[in-house]
PDB file of C-alpha atoms in Angstrom:
ATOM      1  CA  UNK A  15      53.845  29.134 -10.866  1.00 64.00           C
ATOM      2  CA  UNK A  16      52.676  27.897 -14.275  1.00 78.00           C
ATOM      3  CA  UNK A  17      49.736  26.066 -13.347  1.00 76.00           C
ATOM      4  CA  UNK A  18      47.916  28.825 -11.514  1.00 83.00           C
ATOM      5  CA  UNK A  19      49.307  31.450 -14.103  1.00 88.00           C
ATOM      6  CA  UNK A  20      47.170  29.476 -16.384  1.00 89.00           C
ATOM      7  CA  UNK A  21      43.979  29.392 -14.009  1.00 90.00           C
ATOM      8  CA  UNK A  22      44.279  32.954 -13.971  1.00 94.00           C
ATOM      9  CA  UNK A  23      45.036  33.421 -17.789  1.00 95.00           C
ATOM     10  CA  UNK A  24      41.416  31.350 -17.808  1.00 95.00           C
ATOM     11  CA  UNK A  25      39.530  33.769 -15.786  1.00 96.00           C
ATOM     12  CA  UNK A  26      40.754  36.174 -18.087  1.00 96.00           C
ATOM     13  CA  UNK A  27      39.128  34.711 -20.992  1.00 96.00           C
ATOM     14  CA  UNK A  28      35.705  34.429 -18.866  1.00 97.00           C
ATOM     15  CA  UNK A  29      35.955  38.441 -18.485  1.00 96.00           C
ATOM     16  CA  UNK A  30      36.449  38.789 -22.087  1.00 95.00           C
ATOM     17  CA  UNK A  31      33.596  36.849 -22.899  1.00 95.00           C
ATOM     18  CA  UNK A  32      30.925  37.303 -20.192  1.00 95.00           C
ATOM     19  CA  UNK A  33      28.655  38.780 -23.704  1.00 94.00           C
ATOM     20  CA  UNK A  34      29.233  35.715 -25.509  1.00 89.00           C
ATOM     21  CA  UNK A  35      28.689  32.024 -25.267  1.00 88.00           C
ATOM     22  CA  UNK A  36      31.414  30.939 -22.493  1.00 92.00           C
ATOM     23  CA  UNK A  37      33.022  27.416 -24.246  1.00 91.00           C
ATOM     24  CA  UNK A  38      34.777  25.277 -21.076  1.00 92.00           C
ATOM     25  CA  UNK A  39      36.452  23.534 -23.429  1.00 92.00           C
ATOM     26  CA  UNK A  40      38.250  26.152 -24.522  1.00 94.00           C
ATOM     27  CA  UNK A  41      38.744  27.408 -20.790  1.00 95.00           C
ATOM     28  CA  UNK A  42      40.359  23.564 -20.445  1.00 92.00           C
ATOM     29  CA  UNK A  43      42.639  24.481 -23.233  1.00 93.00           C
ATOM     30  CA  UNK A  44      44.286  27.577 -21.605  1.00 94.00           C
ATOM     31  CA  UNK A  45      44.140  25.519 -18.138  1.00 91.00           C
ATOM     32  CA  UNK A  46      46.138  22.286 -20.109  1.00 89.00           C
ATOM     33  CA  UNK A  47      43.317  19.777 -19.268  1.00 90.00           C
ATOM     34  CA  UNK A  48      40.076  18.772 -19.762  1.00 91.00           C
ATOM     35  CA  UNK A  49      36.643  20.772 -19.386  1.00 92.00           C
ATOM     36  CA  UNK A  50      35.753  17.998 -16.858  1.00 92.00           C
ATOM     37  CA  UNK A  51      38.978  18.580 -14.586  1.00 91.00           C
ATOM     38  CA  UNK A  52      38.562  22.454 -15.157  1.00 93.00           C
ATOM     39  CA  UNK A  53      35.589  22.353 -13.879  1.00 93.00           C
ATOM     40  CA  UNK A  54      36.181  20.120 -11.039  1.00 90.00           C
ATOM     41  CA  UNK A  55      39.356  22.201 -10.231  1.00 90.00           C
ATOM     42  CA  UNK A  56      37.506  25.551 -10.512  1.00 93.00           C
ATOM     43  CA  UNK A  57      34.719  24.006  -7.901  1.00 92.00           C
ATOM     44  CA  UNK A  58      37.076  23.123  -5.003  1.00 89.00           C
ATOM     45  CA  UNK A  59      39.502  26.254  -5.670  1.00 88.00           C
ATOM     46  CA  UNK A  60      36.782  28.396  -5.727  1.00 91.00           C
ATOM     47  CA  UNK A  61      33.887  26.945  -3.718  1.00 90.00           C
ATOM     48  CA  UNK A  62      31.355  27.887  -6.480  1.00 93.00           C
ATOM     49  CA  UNK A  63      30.388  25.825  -9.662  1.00 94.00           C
ATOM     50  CA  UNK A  64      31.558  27.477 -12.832  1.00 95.00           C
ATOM     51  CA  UNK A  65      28.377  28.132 -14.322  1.00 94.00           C
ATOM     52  CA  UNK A  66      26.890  29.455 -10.783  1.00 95.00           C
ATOM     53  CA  UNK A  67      30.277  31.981 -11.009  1.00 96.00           C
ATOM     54  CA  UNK A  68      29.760  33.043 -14.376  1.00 96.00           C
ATOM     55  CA  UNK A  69      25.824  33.466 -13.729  1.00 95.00           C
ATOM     56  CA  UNK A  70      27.157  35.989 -11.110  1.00 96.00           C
ATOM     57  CA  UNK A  71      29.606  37.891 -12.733  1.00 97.00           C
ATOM     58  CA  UNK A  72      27.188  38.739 -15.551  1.00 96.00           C
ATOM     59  CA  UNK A  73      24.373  40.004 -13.152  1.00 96.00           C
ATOM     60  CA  UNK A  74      27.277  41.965 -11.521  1.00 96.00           C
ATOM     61  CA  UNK A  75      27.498  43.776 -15.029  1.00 95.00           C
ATOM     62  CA  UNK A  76      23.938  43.716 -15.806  1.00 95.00           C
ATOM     63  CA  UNK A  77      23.185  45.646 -12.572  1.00 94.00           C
ATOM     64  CA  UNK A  78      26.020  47.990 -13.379  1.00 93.00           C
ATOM     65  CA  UNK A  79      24.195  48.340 -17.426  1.00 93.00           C
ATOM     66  CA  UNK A  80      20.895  49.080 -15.449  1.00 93.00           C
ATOM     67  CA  UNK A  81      22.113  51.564 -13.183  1.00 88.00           C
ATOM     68  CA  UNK A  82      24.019  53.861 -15.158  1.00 78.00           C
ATOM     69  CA  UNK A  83      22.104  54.388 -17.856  1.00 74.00           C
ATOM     70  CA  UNK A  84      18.592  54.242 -19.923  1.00 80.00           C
ATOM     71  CA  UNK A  85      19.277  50.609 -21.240  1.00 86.00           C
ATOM     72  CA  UNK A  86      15.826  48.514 -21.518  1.00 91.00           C
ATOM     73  CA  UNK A  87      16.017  45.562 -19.507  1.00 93.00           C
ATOM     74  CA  UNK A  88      15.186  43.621 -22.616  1.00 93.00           C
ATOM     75  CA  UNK A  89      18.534  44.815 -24.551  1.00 94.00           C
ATOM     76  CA  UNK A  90      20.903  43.674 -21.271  1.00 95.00           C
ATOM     77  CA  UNK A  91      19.116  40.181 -20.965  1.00 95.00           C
ATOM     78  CA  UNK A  92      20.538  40.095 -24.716  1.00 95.00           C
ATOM     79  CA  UNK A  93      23.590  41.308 -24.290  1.00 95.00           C
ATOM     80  CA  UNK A  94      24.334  38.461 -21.499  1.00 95.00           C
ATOM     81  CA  UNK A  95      23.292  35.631 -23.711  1.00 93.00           C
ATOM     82  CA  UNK A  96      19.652  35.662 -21.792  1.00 94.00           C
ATOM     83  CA  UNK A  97      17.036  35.153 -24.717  1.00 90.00           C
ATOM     84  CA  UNK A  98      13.841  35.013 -22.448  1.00 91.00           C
ATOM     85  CA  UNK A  99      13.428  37.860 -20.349  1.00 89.00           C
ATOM     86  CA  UNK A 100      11.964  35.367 -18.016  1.00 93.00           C
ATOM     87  CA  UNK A 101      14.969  33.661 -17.492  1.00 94.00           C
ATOM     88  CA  UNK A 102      16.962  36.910 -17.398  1.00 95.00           C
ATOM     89  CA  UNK A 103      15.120  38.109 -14.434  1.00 94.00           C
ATOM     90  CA  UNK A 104      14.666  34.975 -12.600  1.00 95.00           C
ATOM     91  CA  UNK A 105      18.482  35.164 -12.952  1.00 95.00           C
ATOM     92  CA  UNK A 106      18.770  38.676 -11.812  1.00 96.00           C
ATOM     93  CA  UNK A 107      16.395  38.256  -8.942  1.00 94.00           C
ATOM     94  CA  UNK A 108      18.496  35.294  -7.832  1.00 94.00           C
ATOM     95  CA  UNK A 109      21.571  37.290  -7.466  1.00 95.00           C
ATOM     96  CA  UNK A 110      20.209  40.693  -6.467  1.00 96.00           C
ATOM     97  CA  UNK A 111      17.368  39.742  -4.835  1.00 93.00           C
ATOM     98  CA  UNK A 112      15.465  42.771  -7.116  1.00 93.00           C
ATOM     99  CA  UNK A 113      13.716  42.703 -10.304  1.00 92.00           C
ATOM    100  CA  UNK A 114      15.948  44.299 -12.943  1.00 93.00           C
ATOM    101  CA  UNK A 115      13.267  46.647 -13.471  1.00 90.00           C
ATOM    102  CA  UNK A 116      13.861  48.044  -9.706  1.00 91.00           C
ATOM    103  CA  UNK A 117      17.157  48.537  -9.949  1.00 90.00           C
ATOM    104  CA  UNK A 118      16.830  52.489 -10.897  1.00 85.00           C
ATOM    105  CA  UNK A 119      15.225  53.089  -8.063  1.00 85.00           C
ATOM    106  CA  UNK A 120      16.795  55.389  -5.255  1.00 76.00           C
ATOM    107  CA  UNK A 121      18.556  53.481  -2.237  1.00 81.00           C
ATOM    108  CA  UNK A 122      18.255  50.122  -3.719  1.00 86.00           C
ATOM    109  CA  UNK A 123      20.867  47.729  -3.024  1.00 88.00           C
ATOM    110  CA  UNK A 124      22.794  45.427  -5.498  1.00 91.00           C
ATOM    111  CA  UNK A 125      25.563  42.553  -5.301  1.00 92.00           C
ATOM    112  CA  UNK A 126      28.468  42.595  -6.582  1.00 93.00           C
ATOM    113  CA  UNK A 127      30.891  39.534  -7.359  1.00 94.00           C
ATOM    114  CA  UNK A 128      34.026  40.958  -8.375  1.00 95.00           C
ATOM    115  CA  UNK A 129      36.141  38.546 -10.632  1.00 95.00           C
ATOM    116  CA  UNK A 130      37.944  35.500  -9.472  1.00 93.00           C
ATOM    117  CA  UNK A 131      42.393  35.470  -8.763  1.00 91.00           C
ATOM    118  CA  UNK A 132      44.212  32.710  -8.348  1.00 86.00           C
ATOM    119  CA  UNK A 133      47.021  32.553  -5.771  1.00 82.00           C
ATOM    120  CA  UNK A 134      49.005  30.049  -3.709  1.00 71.00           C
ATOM    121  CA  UNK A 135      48.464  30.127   0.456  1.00 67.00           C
ATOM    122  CA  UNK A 136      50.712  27.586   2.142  1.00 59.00           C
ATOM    123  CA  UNK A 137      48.319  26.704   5.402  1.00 61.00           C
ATOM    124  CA  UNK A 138      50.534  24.025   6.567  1.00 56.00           C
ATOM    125  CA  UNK A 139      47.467  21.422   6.553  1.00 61.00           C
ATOM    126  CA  UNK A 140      48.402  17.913   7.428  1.00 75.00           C
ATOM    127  CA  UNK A 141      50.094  14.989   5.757  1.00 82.00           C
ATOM    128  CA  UNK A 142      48.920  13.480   2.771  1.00 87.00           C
ATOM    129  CA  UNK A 143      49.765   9.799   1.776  1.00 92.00           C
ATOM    130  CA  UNK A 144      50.377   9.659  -1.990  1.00 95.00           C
ATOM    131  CA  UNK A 145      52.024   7.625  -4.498  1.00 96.00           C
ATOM    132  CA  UNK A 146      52.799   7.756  -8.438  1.00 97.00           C
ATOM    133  CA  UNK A 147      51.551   4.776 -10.375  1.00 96.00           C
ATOM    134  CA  UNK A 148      52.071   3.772 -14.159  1.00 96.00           C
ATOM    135  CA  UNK A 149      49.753   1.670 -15.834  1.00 95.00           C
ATOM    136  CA  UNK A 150      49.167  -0.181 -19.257  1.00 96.00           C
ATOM    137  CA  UNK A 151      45.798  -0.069 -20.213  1.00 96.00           C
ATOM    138  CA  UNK A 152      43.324  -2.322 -18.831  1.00 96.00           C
ATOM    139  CA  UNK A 153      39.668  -3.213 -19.212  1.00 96.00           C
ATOM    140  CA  UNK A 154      36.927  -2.841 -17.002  1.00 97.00           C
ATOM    141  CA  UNK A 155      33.439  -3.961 -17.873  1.00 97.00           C
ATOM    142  CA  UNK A 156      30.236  -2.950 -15.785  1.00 97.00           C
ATOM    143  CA  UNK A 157      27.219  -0.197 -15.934  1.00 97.00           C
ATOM    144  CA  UNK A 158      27.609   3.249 -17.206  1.00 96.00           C
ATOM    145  CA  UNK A 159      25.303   6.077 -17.523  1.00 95.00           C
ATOM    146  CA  UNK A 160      26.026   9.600 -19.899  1.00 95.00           C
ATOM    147  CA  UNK A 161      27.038  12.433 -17.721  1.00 93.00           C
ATOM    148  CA  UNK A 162      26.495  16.246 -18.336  1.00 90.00           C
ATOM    149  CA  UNK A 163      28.939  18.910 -19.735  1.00 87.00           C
ATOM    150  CA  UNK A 164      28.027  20.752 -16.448  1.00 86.00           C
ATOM    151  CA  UNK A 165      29.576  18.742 -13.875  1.00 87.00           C
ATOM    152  CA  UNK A 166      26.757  19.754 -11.300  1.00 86.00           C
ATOM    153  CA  UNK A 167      24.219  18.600 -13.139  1.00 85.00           C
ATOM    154  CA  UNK A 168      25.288  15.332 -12.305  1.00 85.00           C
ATOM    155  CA  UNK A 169      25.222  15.238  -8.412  1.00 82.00           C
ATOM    156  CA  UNK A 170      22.132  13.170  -8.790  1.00 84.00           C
ATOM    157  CA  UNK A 171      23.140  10.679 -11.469  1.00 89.00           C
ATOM    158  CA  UNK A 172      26.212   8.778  -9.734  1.00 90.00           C
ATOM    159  CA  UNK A 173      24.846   8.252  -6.387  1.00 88.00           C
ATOM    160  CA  UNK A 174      21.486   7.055  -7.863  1.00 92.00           C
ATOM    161  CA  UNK A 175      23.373   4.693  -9.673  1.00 94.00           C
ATOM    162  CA  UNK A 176      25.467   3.544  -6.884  1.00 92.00           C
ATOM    163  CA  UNK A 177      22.227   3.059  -4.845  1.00 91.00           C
ATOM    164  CA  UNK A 178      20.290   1.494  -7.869  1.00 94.00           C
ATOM    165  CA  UNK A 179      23.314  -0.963  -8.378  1.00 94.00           C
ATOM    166  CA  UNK A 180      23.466  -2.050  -4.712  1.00 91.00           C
ATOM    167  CA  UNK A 181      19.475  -2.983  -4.638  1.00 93.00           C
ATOM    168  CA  UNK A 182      19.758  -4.835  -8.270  1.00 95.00           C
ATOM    169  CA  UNK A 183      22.314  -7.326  -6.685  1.00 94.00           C
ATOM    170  CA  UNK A 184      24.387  -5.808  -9.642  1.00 95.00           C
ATOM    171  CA  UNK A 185      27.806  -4.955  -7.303  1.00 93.00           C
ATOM    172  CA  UNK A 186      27.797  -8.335  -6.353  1.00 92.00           C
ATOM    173  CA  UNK A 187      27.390  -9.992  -9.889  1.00 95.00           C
ATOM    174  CA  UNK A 188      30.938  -7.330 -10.665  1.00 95.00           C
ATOM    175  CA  UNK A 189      32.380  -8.064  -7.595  1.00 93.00           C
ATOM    176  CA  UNK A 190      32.358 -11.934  -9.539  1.00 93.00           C
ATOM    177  CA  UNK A 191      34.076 -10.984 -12.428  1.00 95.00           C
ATOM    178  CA  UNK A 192      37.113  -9.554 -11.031  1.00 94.00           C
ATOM    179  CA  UNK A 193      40.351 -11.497 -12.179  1.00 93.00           C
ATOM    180  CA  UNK A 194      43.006  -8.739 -12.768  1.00 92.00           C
ATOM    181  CA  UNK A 195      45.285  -7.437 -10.106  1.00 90.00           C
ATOM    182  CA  UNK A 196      43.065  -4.126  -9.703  1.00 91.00           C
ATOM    183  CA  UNK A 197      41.192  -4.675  -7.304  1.00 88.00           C
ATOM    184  CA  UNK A 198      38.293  -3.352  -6.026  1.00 92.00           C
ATOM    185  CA  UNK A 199      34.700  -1.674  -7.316  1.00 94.00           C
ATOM    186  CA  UNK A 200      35.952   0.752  -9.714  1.00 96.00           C
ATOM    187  CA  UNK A 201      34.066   4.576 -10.086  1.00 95.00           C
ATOM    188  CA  UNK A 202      35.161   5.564 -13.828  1.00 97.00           C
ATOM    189  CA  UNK A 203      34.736   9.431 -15.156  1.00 95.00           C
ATOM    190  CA  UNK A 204      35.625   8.716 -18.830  1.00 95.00           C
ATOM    191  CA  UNK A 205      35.419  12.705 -19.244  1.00 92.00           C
ATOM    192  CA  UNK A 206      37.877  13.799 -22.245  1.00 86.00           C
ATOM    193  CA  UNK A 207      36.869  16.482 -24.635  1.00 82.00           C
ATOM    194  CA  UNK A 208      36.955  13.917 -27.634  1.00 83.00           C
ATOM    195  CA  UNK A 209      33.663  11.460 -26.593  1.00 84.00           C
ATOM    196  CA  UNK A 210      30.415  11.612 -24.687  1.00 89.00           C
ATOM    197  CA  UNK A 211      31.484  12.079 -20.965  1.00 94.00           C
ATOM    198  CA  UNK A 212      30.271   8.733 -19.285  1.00 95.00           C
ATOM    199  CA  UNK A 213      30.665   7.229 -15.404  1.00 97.00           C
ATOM    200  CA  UNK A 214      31.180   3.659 -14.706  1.00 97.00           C
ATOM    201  CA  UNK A 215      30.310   1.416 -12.077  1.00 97.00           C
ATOM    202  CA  UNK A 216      32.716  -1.362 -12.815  1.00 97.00           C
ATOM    203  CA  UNK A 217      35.853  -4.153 -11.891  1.00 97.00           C
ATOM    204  CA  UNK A 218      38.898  -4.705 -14.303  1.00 96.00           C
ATOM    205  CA  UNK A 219      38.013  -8.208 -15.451  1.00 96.00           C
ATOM    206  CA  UNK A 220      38.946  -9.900 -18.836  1.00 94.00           C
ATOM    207  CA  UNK A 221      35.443 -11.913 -18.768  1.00 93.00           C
ATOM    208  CA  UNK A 222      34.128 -11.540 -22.520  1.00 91.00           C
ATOM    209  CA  UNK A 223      30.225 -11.615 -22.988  1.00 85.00           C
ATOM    210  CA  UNK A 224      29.297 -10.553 -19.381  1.00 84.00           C
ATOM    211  CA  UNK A 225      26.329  -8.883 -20.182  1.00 90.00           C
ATOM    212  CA  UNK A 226      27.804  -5.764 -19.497  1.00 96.00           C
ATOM    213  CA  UNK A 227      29.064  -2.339 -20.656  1.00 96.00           C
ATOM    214  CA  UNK A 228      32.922  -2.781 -21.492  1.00 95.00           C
ATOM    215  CA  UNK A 229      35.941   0.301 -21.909  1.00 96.00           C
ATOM    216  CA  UNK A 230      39.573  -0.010 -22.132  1.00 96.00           C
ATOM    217  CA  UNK A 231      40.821   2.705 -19.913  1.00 96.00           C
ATOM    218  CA  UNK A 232      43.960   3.899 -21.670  1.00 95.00           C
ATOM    219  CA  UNK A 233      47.479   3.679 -20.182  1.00 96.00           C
ATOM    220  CA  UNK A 234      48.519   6.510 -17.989  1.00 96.00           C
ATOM    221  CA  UNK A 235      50.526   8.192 -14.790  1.00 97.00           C
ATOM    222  CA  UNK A 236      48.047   8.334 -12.115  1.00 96.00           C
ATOM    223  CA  UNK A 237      48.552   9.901  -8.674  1.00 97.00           C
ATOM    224  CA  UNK A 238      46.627   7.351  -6.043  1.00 97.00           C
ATOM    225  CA  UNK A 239      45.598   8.735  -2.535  1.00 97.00           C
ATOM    226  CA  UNK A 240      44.379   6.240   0.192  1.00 94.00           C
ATOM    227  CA  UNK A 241      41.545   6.810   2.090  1.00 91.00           C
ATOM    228  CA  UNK A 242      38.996   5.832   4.711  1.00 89.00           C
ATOM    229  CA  UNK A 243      35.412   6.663   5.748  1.00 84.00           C
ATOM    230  CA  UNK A 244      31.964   7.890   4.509  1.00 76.00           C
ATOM    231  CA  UNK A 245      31.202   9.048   0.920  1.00 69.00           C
ATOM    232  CA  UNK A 246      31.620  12.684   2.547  1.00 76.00           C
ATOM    233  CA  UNK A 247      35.233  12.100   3.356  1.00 85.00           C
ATOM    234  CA  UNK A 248      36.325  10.659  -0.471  1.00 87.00           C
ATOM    235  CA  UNK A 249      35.215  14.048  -1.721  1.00 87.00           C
ATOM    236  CA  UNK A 250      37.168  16.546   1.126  1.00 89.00           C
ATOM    237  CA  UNK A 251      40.201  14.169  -0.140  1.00 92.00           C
ATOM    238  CA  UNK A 252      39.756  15.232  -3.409  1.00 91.00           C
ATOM    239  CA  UNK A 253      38.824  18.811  -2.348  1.00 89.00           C
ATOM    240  CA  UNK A 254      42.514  18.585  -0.748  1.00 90.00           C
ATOM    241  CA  UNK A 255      43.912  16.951  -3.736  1.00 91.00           C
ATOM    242  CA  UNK A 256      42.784  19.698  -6.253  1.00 89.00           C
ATOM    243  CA  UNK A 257      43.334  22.879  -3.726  1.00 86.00           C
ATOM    244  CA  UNK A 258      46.885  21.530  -1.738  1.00 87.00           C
ATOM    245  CA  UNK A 259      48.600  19.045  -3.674  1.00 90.00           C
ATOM    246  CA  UNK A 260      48.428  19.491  -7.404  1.00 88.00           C
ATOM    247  CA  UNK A 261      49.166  23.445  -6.732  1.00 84.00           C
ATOM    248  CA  UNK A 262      53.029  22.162  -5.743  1.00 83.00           C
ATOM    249  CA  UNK A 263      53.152  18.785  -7.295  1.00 88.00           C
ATOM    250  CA  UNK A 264      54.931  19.588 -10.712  1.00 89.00           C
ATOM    251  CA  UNK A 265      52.551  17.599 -12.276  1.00 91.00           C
ATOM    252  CA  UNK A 266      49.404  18.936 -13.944  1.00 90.00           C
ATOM    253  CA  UNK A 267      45.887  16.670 -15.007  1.00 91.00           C
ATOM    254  CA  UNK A 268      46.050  14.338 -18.135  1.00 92.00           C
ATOM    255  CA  UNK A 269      43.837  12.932 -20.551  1.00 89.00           C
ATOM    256  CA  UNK A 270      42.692   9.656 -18.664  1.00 93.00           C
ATOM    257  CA  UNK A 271      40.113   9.340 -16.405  1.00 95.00           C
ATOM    258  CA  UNK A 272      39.760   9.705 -12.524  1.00 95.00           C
ATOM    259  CA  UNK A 273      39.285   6.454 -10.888  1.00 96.00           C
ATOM    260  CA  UNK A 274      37.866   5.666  -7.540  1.00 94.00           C
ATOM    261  CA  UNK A 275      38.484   2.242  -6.553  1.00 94.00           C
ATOM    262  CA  UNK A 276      36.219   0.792  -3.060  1.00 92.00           C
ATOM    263  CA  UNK A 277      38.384  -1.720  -1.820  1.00 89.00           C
ATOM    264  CA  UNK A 278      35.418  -2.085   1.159  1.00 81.00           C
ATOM    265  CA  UNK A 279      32.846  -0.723  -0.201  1.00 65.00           C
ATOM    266  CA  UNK A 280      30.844   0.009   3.503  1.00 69.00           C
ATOM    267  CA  UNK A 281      29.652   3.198   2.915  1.00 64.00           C
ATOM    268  CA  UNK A 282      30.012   4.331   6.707  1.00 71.00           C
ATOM    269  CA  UNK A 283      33.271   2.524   6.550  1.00 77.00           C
ATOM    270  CA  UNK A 284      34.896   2.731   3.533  1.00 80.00           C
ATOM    271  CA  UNK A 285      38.532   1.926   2.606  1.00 90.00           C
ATOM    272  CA  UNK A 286      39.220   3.807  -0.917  1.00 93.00           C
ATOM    273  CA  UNK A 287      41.704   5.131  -3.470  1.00 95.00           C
ATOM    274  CA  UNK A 288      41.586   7.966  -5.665  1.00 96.00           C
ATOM    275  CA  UNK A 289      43.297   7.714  -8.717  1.00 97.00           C
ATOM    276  CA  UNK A 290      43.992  11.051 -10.538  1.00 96.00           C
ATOM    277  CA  UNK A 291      45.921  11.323 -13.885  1.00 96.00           C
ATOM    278  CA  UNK A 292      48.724  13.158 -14.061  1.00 95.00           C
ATOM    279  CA  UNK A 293      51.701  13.824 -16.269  1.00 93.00           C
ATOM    280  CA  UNK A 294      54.832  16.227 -15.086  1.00 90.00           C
ATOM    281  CA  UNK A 295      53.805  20.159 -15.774  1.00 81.00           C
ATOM    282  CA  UNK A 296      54.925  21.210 -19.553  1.00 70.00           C
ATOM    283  CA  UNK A 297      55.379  18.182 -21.014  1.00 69.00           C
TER     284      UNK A 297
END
């Protein structure tokens, strides 16, 4: 189908440019969505971050560079976009488990990580609860934090915020404000390719002046999935969202953000919603 036809047109471009400076927004592009939801997509299809794949594909060359020939080490750290042999080998070593200067020598053994196809593999998993949502815009106020252009780079940011916010008291001063019919402690990627990627801890309230960081999250066509349990169990529903439902939908990411909204906000009892943007493939 077209979707994965495009994942795969994506990992094309990576093997083109494994010598040059890899740009995820332009692997978005070819994938019709964001860097952010390429890269989040790319994570739970593939079970690897991104930049941990590409990492591996261009020791898997390097090796093959070293081998065959009388290449300095020097000239393939180069070649891979690795300025300081220091890094270069600290990435090698991580991969092979070698120095690249061993790798010449008889009866050593090298990875390889061949590159990445896309397919579809109906497992018959069970049911999930969805439905489709439109929305005018609305605004949410609360505390935000920059995120990084390398999704797992921030693994450590939103749950110290989460745990920072419940200590402050600030939760319950949001939990206040909340006078629209959203309800429910809001998590906010605001993750588009045209701002500074951000994440929000925040309630749709009207309340001017609160003290607070504010954003008017646009009007869209989300996709909301129910859920229950521990912070472990939100993310295997999105896992499942990304790698069984949006496959088949017919509809593809848009440019809005993902939304979590905590209706109970017990973290070893949780009663959630995941709101992902959507519009219908090709349009």
């Amino acid at each position: 189908m077209e979707w994965i036809k495009r994942l795969n047109e994506s990992m094309c471009y990576i093997e083109e440019h494994l010598t040059d400076e890899i740009d995820c927004e332009q692997l978005g592009r070819i994938a019709c969505c964001s860097a952010y939801h390429f890269q989040r997509m790319f994570t739970y299809m593939a079970g690897v971050t991104l930049s941990e794949y590409i990492r591996r594909r261009k020791m898997s060359l390097a090796a093959v560079d070293l081998q065959g020939g009388d290449a300095r080490v020097i000239d393939v750290a180069e070649k891979y976009g690795y300025h300081s042999p220091t890094a270069f080998n600290r990435a090698f070593q991580g991969i092979h488990g070698i120095a690249p200067s061993a790798v010449r020598n008889e009866g050593v053994a090298i990875k390889t990580y061949p590159p990445i196809t896309f397919q579809i593999i109906v497992k018959g998993a069970e049911e999930m609860n969805y439905r489709i949502e439109k929305k005018d815009a609305f605004r949410i106020v609360g505390i935000s934090a920059p995120l990084n252009r390398k999704i797992e780079n921030n693994f450590m940011i939103v749950p110290k915020m989460w745990e920072d916010a419940a200590v402050s008291g600030t939760i319950q001063k949001l939990a206040e404000m909340m006078d629209t019919p959203i309800k429910g402690l809001l998590g906010v990627s605001v993750c588009n390719d045209e701002e500074a990627w951000k994440y929000y801890i925040a309630v749709a309230s009207t309340v001017e002046n609160s003290g607070f960081d504010d954003y008017t999250v646009p009007a869209s066509t989300w996709a909301v999935f129910p859920g229950s349990g521990t912070n472990q169990s939100i993310q295997e529903l999105e896992r499942r969202i990304v790698t069984e439902w949006l496959p088949t939908s017919g509809y593809e990411y848009a440019n809005a953000p993902d939304i979590e909204v905590y209706l109970n906000p017990d973290p070893q009892n949780a009663q959630y919603e995941v709101w992902i943007p959507v519009r219908r493939a090709g349009e």
